[in-house]
PDB file of C-alpha atoms and ligand atoms in Angstrom:
ATOM      1  CA  MET G  30     -34.534  -5.862  -5.147  1.00 57.00           C
ATOM      2  CA  GLN G  31     -32.701  -7.628  -2.337  1.00 64.00           C
ATOM      3  CA  ILE G  32     -33.431  -7.282   1.366  1.00 69.00           C
ATOM      4  CA  PRO G  33     -30.079  -7.063   3.169  1.00 65.00           C
ATOM      5  CA  ALA G  34     -29.672 -10.242   5.256  1.00 67.00           C
ATOM      6  CA  GLY G  35     -30.467  -9.595   8.912  1.00 73.00           C
ATOM      7  CA  SER G  36     -32.112  -6.219   8.239  1.00 80.00           C
ATOM      8  CA  VAL G  37     -35.465  -7.588   9.407  1.00 90.00           C
ATOM      9  CA  PRO G  38     -35.062  -9.088  12.866  1.00 92.00           C
ATOM     10  CA  ILE G  39     -36.950 -12.378  13.344  1.00 96.00           C
ATOM     11  CA  GLU G  40     -38.289 -13.054  16.835  1.00 97.00           C
ATOM     12  CA  ARG G  41     -38.406 -16.573  18.305  1.00 98.00           C
ATOM     13  CA  PRO G  42     -40.737 -17.911  19.521  1.00 98.00           C
ATOM     14  CA  CYS G  43     -43.280 -15.896  17.579  1.00 98.00           C
ATOM     15  CA  LEU G  44     -46.427 -16.250  15.506  1.00 98.00           C
ATOM     16  CA  TYR G  45     -46.352 -13.879  12.531  1.00 98.00           C
ATOM     17  CA  LEU G  46     -49.593 -12.981  10.723  1.00 98.00           C
ATOM     18  CA  VAL G  47     -48.390 -12.126   7.260  1.00 98.00           C
ATOM     19  CA  ALA G  48     -50.529 -10.326   4.666  1.00 98.00           C
ATOM     20  CA  THR G  49     -50.110 -11.488   1.071  1.00 98.00           C
ATOM     21  CA  PRO G  50     -51.288  -9.888  -2.225  1.00 98.00           C
ATOM     22  CA  ILE G  51     -54.979  -9.822  -3.247  1.00 98.00           C
ATOM     23  CA  GLY G  52     -54.101 -10.015  -6.939  1.00 97.00           C
ATOM     24  CA  GLN G  53     -51.071  -7.968  -7.856  1.00 97.00           C
ATOM     25  CA  LEU G  54     -48.055 -10.063  -6.827  1.00 97.00           C
ATOM     26  CA  ALA G  55     -45.959  -6.974  -6.132  1.00 97.00           C
ATOM     27  CA  ASP G  56     -48.325  -5.969  -3.314  1.00 98.00           C
ATOM     28  CA  ILE G  57     -46.286  -7.629  -0.596  1.00 98.00           C
ATOM     29  CA  SER G  58     -43.986  -5.886   1.840  1.00 97.00           C
ATOM     30  CA  LEU G  59     -40.243  -6.413   2.065  1.00 96.00           C
ATOM     31  CA  ARG G  60     -40.755  -7.393   5.687  1.00 97.00           C
ATOM     32  CA  ALA G  61     -43.342 -10.005   4.685  1.00 98.00           C
ATOM     33  CA  LEU G  62     -40.885 -11.559   2.227  1.00 97.00           C
ATOM     34  CA  ALA G  63     -38.106 -11.521   4.824  1.00 97.00           C
ATOM     35  CA  VAL G  64     -40.326 -13.208   7.424  1.00 97.00           C
ATOM     36  CA  LEU G  65     -41.605 -15.819   4.948  1.00 98.00           C
ATOM     37  CA  ASP G  66     -38.003 -16.566   3.976  1.00 97.00           C
ATOM     38  CA  ALA G  67     -36.441 -16.659   7.435  1.00 96.00           C
ATOM     39  CA  CYS G  68     -39.198 -18.230   9.539  1.00 98.00           C
ATOM     40  CA  ASP G  69     -39.111 -21.925  10.472  1.00 98.00           C
ATOM     41  CA  LEU G  70     -42.528 -22.832   9.083  1.00 98.00           C
ATOM     42  CA  VAL G  71     -45.243 -21.205   6.971  1.00 98.00           C
ATOM     43  CA  LEU G  72     -48.850 -22.113   7.779  1.00 98.00           C
ATOM     44  CA  ALA G  73     -51.004 -21.669   4.689  1.00 97.00           C
ATOM     45  CA  GLU G  74     -54.695 -21.983   3.898  1.00 95.00           C
ATOM     46  CA  ASP G  75     -53.982 -23.636   0.535  1.00 96.00           C
ATOM     47  CA  THR G  76     -50.354 -24.771   0.356  1.00 97.00           C
ATOM     48  CA  ARG G  77     -50.369 -24.983  -3.475  1.00 97.00           C
ATOM     49  CA  MET G  78     -51.477 -21.379  -3.771  1.00 97.00           C
ATOM     50  CA  THR G  79     -48.899 -20.125  -1.269  1.00 98.00           C
ATOM     51  CA  ARG G  80     -46.215 -22.247  -2.933  1.00 98.00           C
ATOM     52  CA  ARG G  81     -46.823 -20.279  -6.160  1.00 97.00           C
ATOM     53  CA  LEU G  82     -46.296 -17.009  -4.265  1.00 98.00           C
ATOM     54  CA  LEU G  83     -43.145 -18.283  -2.549  1.00 98.00           C
ATOM     55  CA  ASP G  84     -41.782 -19.656  -5.843  1.00 98.00           C
ATOM     56  CA  HIS G  85     -42.311 -16.254  -7.453  1.00 97.00           C
ATOM     57  CA  TYR G  86     -40.055 -14.729  -4.792  1.00 97.00           C
ATOM     58  CA  VAL G  87     -37.653 -17.704  -4.815  1.00 97.00           C
ATOM     59  CA  ILE G  88     -38.463 -18.604  -1.219  1.00 97.00           C
ATOM     60  CA  ALA G  89     -38.173 -22.311  -0.455  1.00 96.00           C
ATOM     61  CA  ASN G  90     -39.717 -22.731   2.979  1.00 96.00           C
ATOM     62  CA  THR G  91     -41.736 -25.535   4.551  1.00 97.00           C
ATOM     63  CA  LEU G  92     -45.499 -25.188   4.225  1.00 98.00           C
ATOM     64  CA  ASN G  93     -48.180 -26.788   6.409  1.00 97.00           C
ATOM     65  CA  ALA G  94     -51.923 -26.487   5.837  1.00 96.00           C
ATOM     66  CA  VAL G  95     -54.075 -24.619   8.360  1.00 94.00           C
ATOM     67  CA  HIS G  96     -57.582 -23.909   7.149  1.00 89.00           C
ATOM     68  CA  ASP G  97     -61.162 -23.526   8.365  1.00 88.00           C
ATOM     69  CA  HIS G  98     -61.588 -27.299   8.672  1.00 90.00           C
ATOM     70  CA  ASN G  99     -58.597 -28.121  10.856  1.00 91.00           C
ATOM     71  CA  GLU G 100     -57.504 -24.931  12.615  1.00 91.00           C
ATOM     72  CA  ARG G 101     -59.463 -25.547  15.817  1.00 89.00           C
ATOM     73  CA  ASP G 102     -57.911 -29.013  16.123  1.00 90.00           C
ATOM     74  CA  VAL G 103     -54.337 -28.027  15.302  1.00 92.00           C
ATOM     75  CA  ALA G 104     -54.132 -24.654  17.103  1.00 95.00           C
ATOM     76  CA  ALA G 105     -53.190 -26.003  20.546  1.00 94.00           C
ATOM     77  CA  ARG G 106     -50.654 -28.459  19.106  1.00 95.00           C
ATOM     78  CA  LEU G 107     -49.028 -25.788  16.944  1.00 96.00           C
ATOM     79  CA  VAL G 108     -48.766 -23.323  19.804  1.00 97.00           C
ATOM     80  CA  THR G 109     -47.148 -25.963  22.044  1.00 97.00           C
ATOM     81  CA  ARG G 110     -44.653 -26.711  19.286  1.00 97.00           C
ATOM     82  CA  ILE G 111     -43.851 -23.023  18.615  1.00 98.00           C
ATOM     83  CA  ALA G 112     -43.179 -22.462  22.332  1.00 97.00           C
ATOM     84  CA  ARG G 113     -41.288 -25.728  22.973  1.00 98.00           C
ATOM     85  CA  ASP G 114     -38.974 -25.452  19.941  1.00 98.00           C
ATOM     86  CA  SER G 115     -38.776 -21.640  20.037  1.00 98.00           C
ATOM     87  CA  LEU G 116     -39.993 -21.319  16.449  1.00 98.00           C
ATOM     88  CA  ALA G 117     -40.846 -18.349  14.255  1.00 98.00           C
ATOM     89  CA  VAL G 118     -43.995 -19.412  12.432  1.00 98.00           C
ATOM     90  CA  ALA G 119     -45.797 -17.362   9.768  1.00 98.00           C
ATOM     91  CA  LEU G 120     -49.514 -17.696   9.080  1.00 98.00           C
ATOM     92  CA  VAL G 121     -50.762 -16.615   5.644  1.00 98.00           C
ATOM     93  CA  SER G 122     -54.131 -16.961   3.928  1.00 97.00           C
ATOM     94  CA  ASP G 123     -54.750 -17.430   0.212  1.00 97.00           C
ATOM     95  CA  ALA G 124     -54.905 -13.680  -0.305  1.00 98.00           C
ATOM     96  CA  GLY G 125     -54.859 -10.561   1.826  1.00 98.00           C
ATOM     97  CA  THR G 126     -54.762 -10.309   5.581  1.00 98.00           C
ATOM     98  CA  PRO G 127     -55.166 -13.484   7.669  1.00 98.00           C
ATOM     99  CA  LEU G 128     -58.162 -13.479  10.059  1.00 98.00           C
ATOM    100  CA  VAL G 129     -60.121 -11.019   7.889  1.00 98.00           C
ATOM    101  CA  SER G 130     -62.829 -13.449   6.692  1.00 98.00           C
ATOM    102  CA  ASP G 131     -59.995 -15.968   6.711  1.00 97.00           C
ATOM    103  CA  PRO G 132     -58.537 -18.556   9.117  1.00 96.00           C
ATOM    104  CA  GLY G 133     -56.331 -17.626  12.058  1.00 97.00           C
ATOM    105  CA  TYR G 134     -58.554 -16.544  14.935  1.00 97.00           C
ATOM    106  CA  PRO G 135     -58.359 -19.806  16.982  1.00 96.00           C
ATOM    107  CA  LEU G 136     -54.599 -19.917  16.479  1.00 97.00           C
ATOM    108  CA  VAL G 137     -54.138 -16.322  17.628  1.00 98.00           C
ATOM    109  CA  ARG G 138     -56.355 -16.936  20.676  1.00 97.00           C
ATOM    110  CA  ALA G 139     -54.359 -20.052  21.565  1.00 97.00           C
ATOM    111  CA  ALA G 140     -51.049 -18.218  21.053  1.00 98.00           C
ATOM    112  CA  ILE G 141     -52.109 -15.317  23.285  1.00 98.00           C
ATOM    113  CA  ALA G 142     -53.406 -17.713  25.953  1.00 97.00           C
ATOM    114  CA  ALA G 143     -50.022 -19.480  25.925  1.00 97.00           C
ATOM    115  CA  GLY G 144     -48.183 -16.157  26.317  1.00 98.00           C
ATOM    116  CA  LEU G 145     -46.599 -16.307  22.851  1.00 98.00           C
ATOM    117  CA  THR G 146     -45.560 -13.183  20.974  1.00 98.00           C
ATOM    118  CA  VAL G 147     -47.918 -12.456  18.064  1.00 98.00           C
ATOM    119  CA  ARG G 148     -46.848  -9.989  15.373  1.00 98.00           C
ATOM    120  CA  ALA G 149     -48.781  -8.586  12.429  1.00 98.00           C
ATOM    121  CA  VAL G 150     -46.954  -8.060   9.151  1.00 98.00           C
ATOM    122  CA  PRO G 151     -49.531  -5.774   7.536  1.00 98.00           C
ATOM    123  CA  GLY G 152     -50.328  -5.478   3.864  1.00 98.00           C
ATOM    124  CA  ALA G 153     -53.128  -5.922   1.346  1.00 98.00           C
ATOM    125  CA  CYS G 154     -56.723  -6.236   2.498  1.00 98.00           C
ATOM    126  CA  ALA G 155     -59.593  -6.131  -0.012  1.00 98.00           C
ATOM    127  CA  ALA G 156     -61.934  -4.380   2.459  1.00 98.00           C
ATOM    128  CA  LEU G 157     -59.583  -1.442   2.959  1.00 98.00           C
ATOM    129  CA  ALA G 158     -58.607  -1.216  -0.714  1.00 98.00           C
ATOM    130  CA  ALA G 159     -62.320  -1.044  -1.625  1.00 98.00           C
ATOM    131  CA  LEU G 160     -63.049   1.517   1.094  1.00 98.00           C
ATOM    132  CA  CYS G 161     -60.245   3.733  -0.229  1.00 98.00           C
ATOM    133  CA  VAL G 162     -61.482   3.730  -3.831  1.00 98.00           C
ATOM    134  CA  ALA G 163     -65.214   3.813  -3.052  1.00 98.00           C
ATOM    135  CA  GLY G 164     -65.456   7.572  -2.667  1.00 98.00           C
ATOM    136  CA  LEU G 165     -67.654   7.107   0.411  1.00 98.00           C
ATOM    137  CA  PRO G 166     -66.985   8.362   3.956  1.00 97.00           C
ATOM    138  CA  SER G 167     -63.881   6.576   5.185  1.00 97.00           C
ATOM    139  CA  ASN G 168     -63.394   8.053   8.658  1.00 97.00           C
ATOM    140  CA  ARG G 169     -65.808   5.566  10.262  1.00 97.00           C
ATOM    141  CA  PHE G 170     -66.680   2.197   8.775  1.00 98.00           C
ATOM    142  CA  ALA G 171     -68.037  -1.203   9.743  1.00 98.00           C
ATOM    143  CA  PHE G 172     -66.903  -4.482   8.218  1.00 98.00           C
ATOM    144  CA  GLU G 173     -69.644  -7.089   7.932  1.00 97.00           C
ATOM    145  CA  GLY G 174     -67.722  -9.721   5.918  1.00 98.00           C
ATOM    146  CA  PHE G 175     -69.857 -12.217   3.980  1.00 98.00           C
ATOM    147  CA  LEU G 176     -73.633 -12.258   4.406  1.00 98.00           C
ATOM    148  CA  PRO G 177     -75.037 -15.731   5.144  1.00 97.00           C
ATOM    149  CA  HIS G 178     -75.527 -17.941   2.070  1.00 96.00           C
ATOM    150  CA  LYS G 179     -79.218 -18.618   2.663  1.00 96.00           C
ATOM    151  CA  ASP G 180     -81.494 -15.825   1.456  1.00 94.00           C
ATOM    152  CA  ALA G 181     -83.631 -15.568   4.605  1.00 95.00           C
ATOM    153  CA  ALA G 182     -80.573 -15.321   6.876  1.00 97.00           C
ATOM    154  CA  ALA G 183     -78.904 -12.844   4.498  1.00 97.00           C
ATOM    155  CA  ARG G 184     -82.042 -10.719   4.536  1.00 95.00           C
ATOM    156  CA  SER G 185     -82.099 -10.560   8.359  1.00 95.00           C
ATOM    157  CA  ALA G 186     -78.352  -9.899   8.574  1.00 96.00           C
ATOM    158  CA  LEU G 187     -78.719  -6.996   6.152  1.00 95.00           C
ATOM    159  CA  ALA G 188     -81.825  -5.652   7.901  1.00 92.00           C
ATOM    160  CA  ALA G 189     -79.832  -5.637  11.158  1.00 93.00           C
ATOM    161  CA  VAL G 190     -77.211  -3.284   9.656  1.00 94.00           C
ATOM    162  CA  ALA G 191     -79.422  -1.311   7.258  1.00 92.00           C
ATOM    163  CA  ASP G 192     -79.439   1.742   9.536  1.00 88.00           C
ATOM    164  CA  GLU G 193     -75.700   1.652  10.182  1.00 93.00           C
ATOM    165  CA  ALA G 194     -74.396   5.188  10.593  1.00 93.00           C
ATOM    166  CA  ARG G 195     -70.927   4.168   9.346  1.00 97.00           C
ATOM    167  CA  THR G 196     -69.872   3.130   5.843  1.00 98.00           C
ATOM    168  CA  LEU G 197     -70.539  -0.598   5.547  1.00 98.00           C
ATOM    169  CA  ILE G 198     -68.206  -3.071   3.834  1.00 98.00           C
ATOM    170  CA  LEU G 199     -69.337  -6.514   2.626  1.00 98.00           C
ATOM    171  CA  TYR G 200     -67.465  -9.299   0.888  1.00 98.00           C
ATOM    172  CA  GLU G 201     -69.364 -11.244  -1.739  1.00 97.00           C
ATOM    173  CA  SER G 202     -68.778 -14.158  -4.063  1.00 96.00           C
ATOM    174  CA  PRO G 203     -69.472 -13.865  -7.816  1.00 96.00           C
ATOM    175  CA  ARG G 204     -72.323 -16.361  -7.364  1.00 96.00           C
ATOM    176  CA  ARG G 205     -74.165 -14.249  -4.823  1.00 97.00           C
ATOM    177  CA  VAL G 206     -73.210 -10.676  -5.697  1.00 97.00           C
ATOM    178  CA  ARG G 207     -76.383 -10.023  -7.720  1.00 96.00           C
ATOM    179  CA  ARG G 208     -78.582 -11.570  -5.040  1.00 97.00           C
ATOM    180  CA  THR G 209     -76.970  -9.336  -2.426  1.00 97.00           C
ATOM    181  CA  LEU G 210     -77.379  -6.213  -4.567  1.00 97.00           C
ATOM    182  CA  GLN G 211     -81.063  -7.080  -4.953  1.00 96.00           C
ATOM    183  CA  LEU G 212     -81.372  -7.419  -1.182  1.00 96.00           C
ATOM    184  CA  ILE G 213     -79.610  -4.087  -0.673  1.00 96.00           C
ATOM    185  CA  ALA G 214     -82.005  -2.430  -3.144  1.00 94.00           C
ATOM    186  CA  GLU G 215     -84.928  -3.914  -1.246  1.00 92.00           C
ATOM    187  CA  ILE G 216     -83.854  -3.587   2.378  1.00 92.00           C
ATOM    188  CA  VAL G 217     -81.500  -0.622   2.532  1.00 90.00           C
ATOM    189  CA  GLU G 218     -82.810   2.824   1.529  1.00 80.00           C
ATOM    190  CA  ALA G 219     -83.213   2.764  -2.282  1.00 84.00           C
ATOM    191  CA  SER G 220     -81.303   6.001  -2.877  1.00 89.00           C
ATOM    192  CA  ARG G 221     -78.236   4.999  -0.796  1.00 94.00           C
ATOM    193  CA  GLU G 222     -74.977   5.309  -2.743  1.00 97.00           C
ATOM    194  CA  ILE G 223     -72.892   2.161  -3.063  1.00 98.00           C
ATOM    195  CA  CYS G 224     -69.667   1.114  -4.762  1.00 98.00           C
ATOM    196  CA  VAL G 225     -68.887  -2.394  -5.942  1.00 98.00           C
ATOM    197  CA  ALA G 226     -65.149  -2.940  -6.371  1.00 98.00           C
ATOM    198  CA  ARG G 227     -64.386  -5.904  -8.627  1.00 98.00           C
ATOM    199  CA  GLU G 228     -60.994  -7.561  -9.073  1.00 98.00           C
ATOM    200  CA  LEU G 229     -59.069  -5.006  -7.009  1.00 98.00           C
ATOM    201  CA  THR G 230     -55.414  -4.644  -8.045  1.00 98.00           C
ATOM    202  CA  LYS G 231     -55.946  -7.075 -10.955  1.00 97.00           C
ATOM    203  CA  LEU G 232     -56.011  -6.574 -14.729  1.00 95.00           C
ATOM    204  CA  HIS G 233     -59.803  -6.209 -14.935  1.00 94.00           C
ATOM    205  CA  GLU G 234     -60.258  -4.040 -11.845  1.00 97.00           C
ATOM    206  CA  THR G 235     -63.609  -2.234 -12.141  1.00 97.00           C
ATOM    207  CA  HIS G 236     -65.533   0.055  -9.802  1.00 98.00           C
ATOM    208  CA  TYR G 237     -69.288   0.357 -10.223  1.00 98.00           C
ATOM    209  CA  ARG G 238     -70.930   3.295  -8.453  1.00 98.00           C
ATOM    210  CA  GLY G 239     -74.557   4.320  -8.011  1.00 98.00           C
ATOM    211  CA  THR G 240     -77.589   3.035  -6.134  1.00 97.00           C
ATOM    212  CA  ALA G 241     -77.872  -0.731  -5.642  1.00 97.00           C
ATOM    213  CA  SER G 242     -80.333  -1.029  -8.565  1.00 97.00           C
ATOM    214  CA  GLU G 243     -78.094   1.043 -10.831  1.00 97.00           C
ATOM    215  CA  VAL G 244     -75.023  -1.018  -9.914  1.00 97.00           C
ATOM    216  CA  LEU G 245     -76.982  -4.245 -10.448  1.00 97.00           C
ATOM    217  CA  ALA G 246     -77.913  -3.054 -13.952  1.00 97.00           C
ATOM    218  CA  MET G 247     -74.241  -2.167 -14.618  1.00 97.00           C
ATOM    219  CA  LEU G 248     -73.102  -5.650 -13.540  1.00 96.00           C
ATOM    220  CA  GLU G 249     -75.786  -7.267 -15.668  1.00 95.00           C
ATOM    221  CA  ALA G 250     -74.718  -5.231 -18.704  1.00 96.00           C
ATOM    222  CA  ASP G 251     -71.023  -6.049 -18.188  1.00 94.00           C
ATOM    223  CA  PRO G 252     -69.899  -9.347 -19.785  1.00 91.00           C
ATOM    224  CA  PHE G 253     -67.436  -9.719 -16.848  1.00 88.00           C
ATOM    225  CA  GLY G 254     -70.030  -8.669 -14.269  1.00 88.00           C
ATOM    226  CA  ALA G 255     -70.566 -12.171 -12.890  1.00 88.00           C
ATOM    227  CA  THR G 256     -66.925 -13.161 -12.586  1.00 95.00           C
ATOM    228  CA  GLY G 257     -64.111 -12.228 -10.254  1.00 97.00           C
ATOM    229  CA  GLU G 258     -64.008 -11.105  -6.667  1.00 98.00           C
ATOM    230  CA  PHE G 259     -66.210  -8.402  -5.215  1.00 98.00           C
ATOM    231  CA  VAL G 260     -66.357  -5.992  -2.311  1.00 98.00           C
ATOM    232  CA  ILE G 261     -69.541  -4.010  -1.749  1.00 98.00           C
ATOM    233  CA  VAL G 262     -69.240  -0.662   0.033  1.00 98.00           C
ATOM    234  CA  ILE G 263     -72.450   1.012   1.210  1.00 98.00           C
ATOM    235  CA  ALA G 264     -72.773   4.673   2.234  1.00 97.00           C
ATOM    236  CA  PRO G 265     -73.813   5.367   5.840  1.00 96.00           C
ATOM    237  CA  ALA G 266     -77.493   5.744   6.673  1.00 92.00           C
ATOM    238  CA  THR G 267     -78.732   9.293   6.338  1.00 83.00           C
ATOM    239  CA  PRO G 268     -79.869  11.013   9.556  1.00 73.00           C
ATOM    240  CA  HIS G 269     -83.550  10.424   8.824  1.00 68.00           C
ATOM    241  CA  GLU G 270     -82.839   6.698   8.643  1.00 63.00           C
ATOM    242  CA  ALA G 271     -81.722   6.928  12.233  1.00 57.00           C
ATOM    243  CA  GLU G 272     -85.354   7.779  12.931  1.00 73.00           C
ATOM    244  CA  ASP G 273     -86.274   4.275  11.821  1.00 75.00           C
ATOM    245  CA  GLY G 274     -86.450   3.197  15.447  1.00 71.00           C
ATOM    246  CA  GLN G 275     -89.321   5.637  15.930  1.00 77.00           C
ATOM    247  CA  VAL G 276     -91.134   4.282  12.858  1.00 86.00           C
ATOM    248  CA  GLU G 277     -90.684   0.733  14.127  1.00 84.00           C
ATOM    249  CA  SER G 278     -92.216   1.634  17.491  1.00 80.00           C
ATOM    250  CA  TRP G 279     -95.274   3.053  15.717  1.00 84.00           C
ATOM    251  CA  LEU G 280     -95.514  -0.024  13.509  1.00 89.00           C
ATOM    252  CA  ARG G 281     -95.385  -2.333  16.531  1.00 86.00           C
ATOM    253  CA  ALA G 282     -98.049  -0.286  18.306  1.00 86.00           C
ATOM    254  CA  LEU G 283    -100.403  -0.344  15.301  1.00 91.00           C
ATOM    255  CA  ALA G 284     -99.685  -3.925  14.162  1.00 90.00           C
ATOM    256  CA  PRO G 285    -102.349  -5.644  16.338  1.00 91.00           C
ATOM    257  CA  HIS G 286    -104.994  -3.164  15.116  1.00 92.00           C
ATOM    258  CA  LEU G 287    -104.349  -2.651  11.377  1.00 92.00           C
ATOM    259  CA  PRO G 288    -103.301  -4.710   8.363  1.00 92.00           C
ATOM    260  CA  ARG G 289     -99.710  -4.054   7.260  1.00 92.00           C
ATOM    261  CA  SER G 290    -100.552  -1.869   4.234  1.00 91.00           C
ATOM    262  CA  ARG G 291    -102.960   0.340   6.211  1.00 93.00           C
ATOM    263  CA  ALA G 292    -100.455   0.790   9.057  1.00 90.00           C
ATOM    264  CA  VAL G 293     -97.778   1.748   6.509  1.00 90.00           C
ATOM    265  CA  GLU G 294    -100.088   4.316   4.933  1.00 92.00           C
ATOM    266  CA  VAL G 295    -100.993   5.902   8.269  1.00 89.00           C
ATOM    267  CA  ILE G 296     -97.435   6.093   9.571  1.00 90.00           C
ATOM    268  CA  SER G 297     -95.925   7.390   6.360  1.00 89.00           C
ATOM    269  CA  SER G 298     -98.480  10.173   6.288  1.00 87.00           C
ATOM    270  CA  VAL G 299     -98.239  11.051  10.019  1.00 84.00           C
ATOM    271  CA  LEU G 300     -94.409  10.948  10.160  1.00 84.00           C
ATOM    272  CA  ALA G 301     -93.904  12.270   6.614  1.00 82.00           C
ATOM    273  CA  ARG G 302     -91.667   9.334   5.719  1.00 87.00           C
ATOM    274  CA  PRO G 303     -91.584   7.751   2.223  1.00 86.00           C
ATOM    275  CA  ARG G 304     -94.009   4.850   1.986  1.00 90.00           C
ATOM    276  CA  ASN G 305     -91.277   2.504   0.734  1.00 88.00           C
ATOM    277  CA  ASP G 306     -89.122   3.176   3.782  1.00 86.00           C
ATOM    278  CA  VAL G 307     -91.989   2.482   6.153  1.00 88.00           C
ATOM    279  CA  TYR G 308     -92.951  -0.632   4.184  1.00 90.00           C
ATOM    280  CA  ARG G 309     -89.381  -1.943   4.367  1.00 87.00           C
ATOM    281  CA  LEU G 310     -89.472  -1.599   8.159  1.00 87.00           C
ATOM    282  CA  ALA G 311     -92.912  -3.188   8.283  1.00 89.00           C
ATOM    283  CA  LEU G 312     -91.531  -6.291   6.537  1.00 89.00           C
ATOM    284  CA  GLY G 313     -89.526  -7.005   9.660  1.00 86.00           C
ATOM    285  CA  ILE G 314     -92.684  -7.162  11.829  1.00 87.00           C
ATOM    286  CA  ASP G 315     -94.936 -10.232  11.705  1.00 85.00           C
ATOM    287  CA  ASP G 316     -97.996  -9.577  13.852  1.00 85.00           C
ATOM    288  CA  PHE G 317    -100.190  -7.289  11.735  1.00 89.00           C
ATOM    289  CA  ALA G 318    -103.959  -7.678  11.945  1.00 90.00           C
ATOM    290  CA  ARG G 319    -105.549  -9.366   8.907  1.00 86.00           C
TER     291      ARG G 319
HETATM  292  N1  SAM F  11     -58.393 -11.928   3.980  1.00 96.61           N
HETATM  293  C1  SAM F  11     -58.790 -11.357   2.720  1.00 96.61           C
HETATM  294  C2  SAM F  11     -58.543  -9.849   2.767  1.00 96.61           C
HETATM  295  O1  SAM F  11     -57.746  -9.399   3.571  1.00 96.61           O
HETATM  296  O2  SAM F  11     -59.139  -9.135   1.972  1.00 96.61           O
HETATM  297  C3  SAM F  11     -60.214 -11.695   2.370  1.00 96.61           C
HETATM  298  C4  SAM F  11     -60.447 -13.166   2.212  1.00 96.61           C
HETATM  299  S1  SAM F  11     -62.093 -13.583   1.865  1.00 96.61           S
HETATM  300  C5  SAM F  11     -62.043 -15.313   1.974  1.00 96.61           C
HETATM  301  C6  SAM F  11     -62.173 -13.409   0.126  1.00 96.61           C
HETATM  302  C7  SAM F  11     -63.090 -12.256  -0.279  1.00 96.61           C
HETATM  303  O3  SAM F  11     -62.355 -11.031  -0.239  1.00 96.61           O
HETATM  304  C8  SAM F  11     -63.575 -12.359  -1.725  1.00 96.61           C
HETATM  305  O4  SAM F  11     -64.726 -13.176  -1.829  1.00 96.61           O
HETATM  306  C9  SAM F  11     -63.886 -10.922  -2.043  1.00 96.61           C
HETATM  307  O5  SAM F  11     -65.115 -10.532  -1.471  1.00 96.61           O
HETATM  308  C10 SAM F  11     -62.745 -10.204  -1.303  1.00 96.61           C
HETATM  309  N2  SAM F  11     -61.590 -10.044  -2.197  1.00 96.61           N
HETATM  310  C11 SAM F  11     -60.405 -10.660  -2.098  1.00 96.61           C
HETATM  311  N3  SAM F  11     -59.585 -10.238  -3.083  1.00 96.61           N
HETATM  312  C12 SAM F  11     -60.281  -9.347  -3.819  1.00 96.61           C
HETATM  313  C13 SAM F  11     -59.999  -8.558  -4.955  1.00 96.61           C
HETATM  314  N4  SAM F  11     -58.814  -8.604  -5.568  1.00 96.61           N
HETATM  315  N5  SAM F  11     -60.951  -7.736  -5.432  1.00 96.61           N
HETATM  316  C14 SAM F  11     -62.159  -7.657  -4.834  1.00 96.61           C
HETATM  317  N6  SAM F  11     -62.481  -8.379  -3.745  1.00 96.61           N
HETATM  318  C15 SAM F  11     -61.559  -9.208  -3.248  1.00 96.61           C
END
């Protein structure tokens, strides 16, 4: 399929944020191809990876590397150059939408500060693809990106969003996906429905649905369960979880007077909340009597 020459107007000077496929090479818009072909320079996270995409579409454009390690240093220089030479420059990441857990934010800030035009060329994004197939409420959602690598920091980050009243979307690497599912089983309400979307748009695309423990067991039983790319989608907190704030206040009030297990027992019986839920909240409080 050919895009008629000139059918996609290219603005100059302009910074284009161009979404690329997350697996399936055909998941790229005609406008994205036209911009990548006609712009003066393509900024890529990994130039070899983007070169493969451009080669596939027979686009021979100049590529420069802009990634997490250099983008803060090069942003101001690039913006000056785009403005001075009136360039159309496209930013792409290795896969999906730039700036979504990917480089681009400092460059966009610098471009806006310099009064440059910034245009999005929308397309694939793993978070949205996963949300759409998850079968969980999609009218309100929160994107948390990657949890921290270290377990203690990941635990606190998850505890901070455990009562989120919107569907929650996390990215995870194959190395840490099981760890994160274990943390979800421990920290987020045990019965909460989740969906893990693996290898979206690719040959071995798989969706695992159930509670975190059930999904963990599914991944462990699947010979491909530890490979590929993963998005974790977590159902919103149920209304009674929103009452967690009340439980926490009780826990804080009783903490100086009772050991943790006794305080959990008392509160779960007085507030008619499952012991596990109260215990999970109690884990976030340090000052219980011994
Ligand atoms: N900017 C990208 C986007 O728009 O989705 C995300 C980049 S982030 C560095 C990479 C993470 O996105 C992966 O670790 C994984 O969590 C998720 N991801 C990317 N492609 C995926 C795919 N095909 N299937 C499942 N998850 C994917």
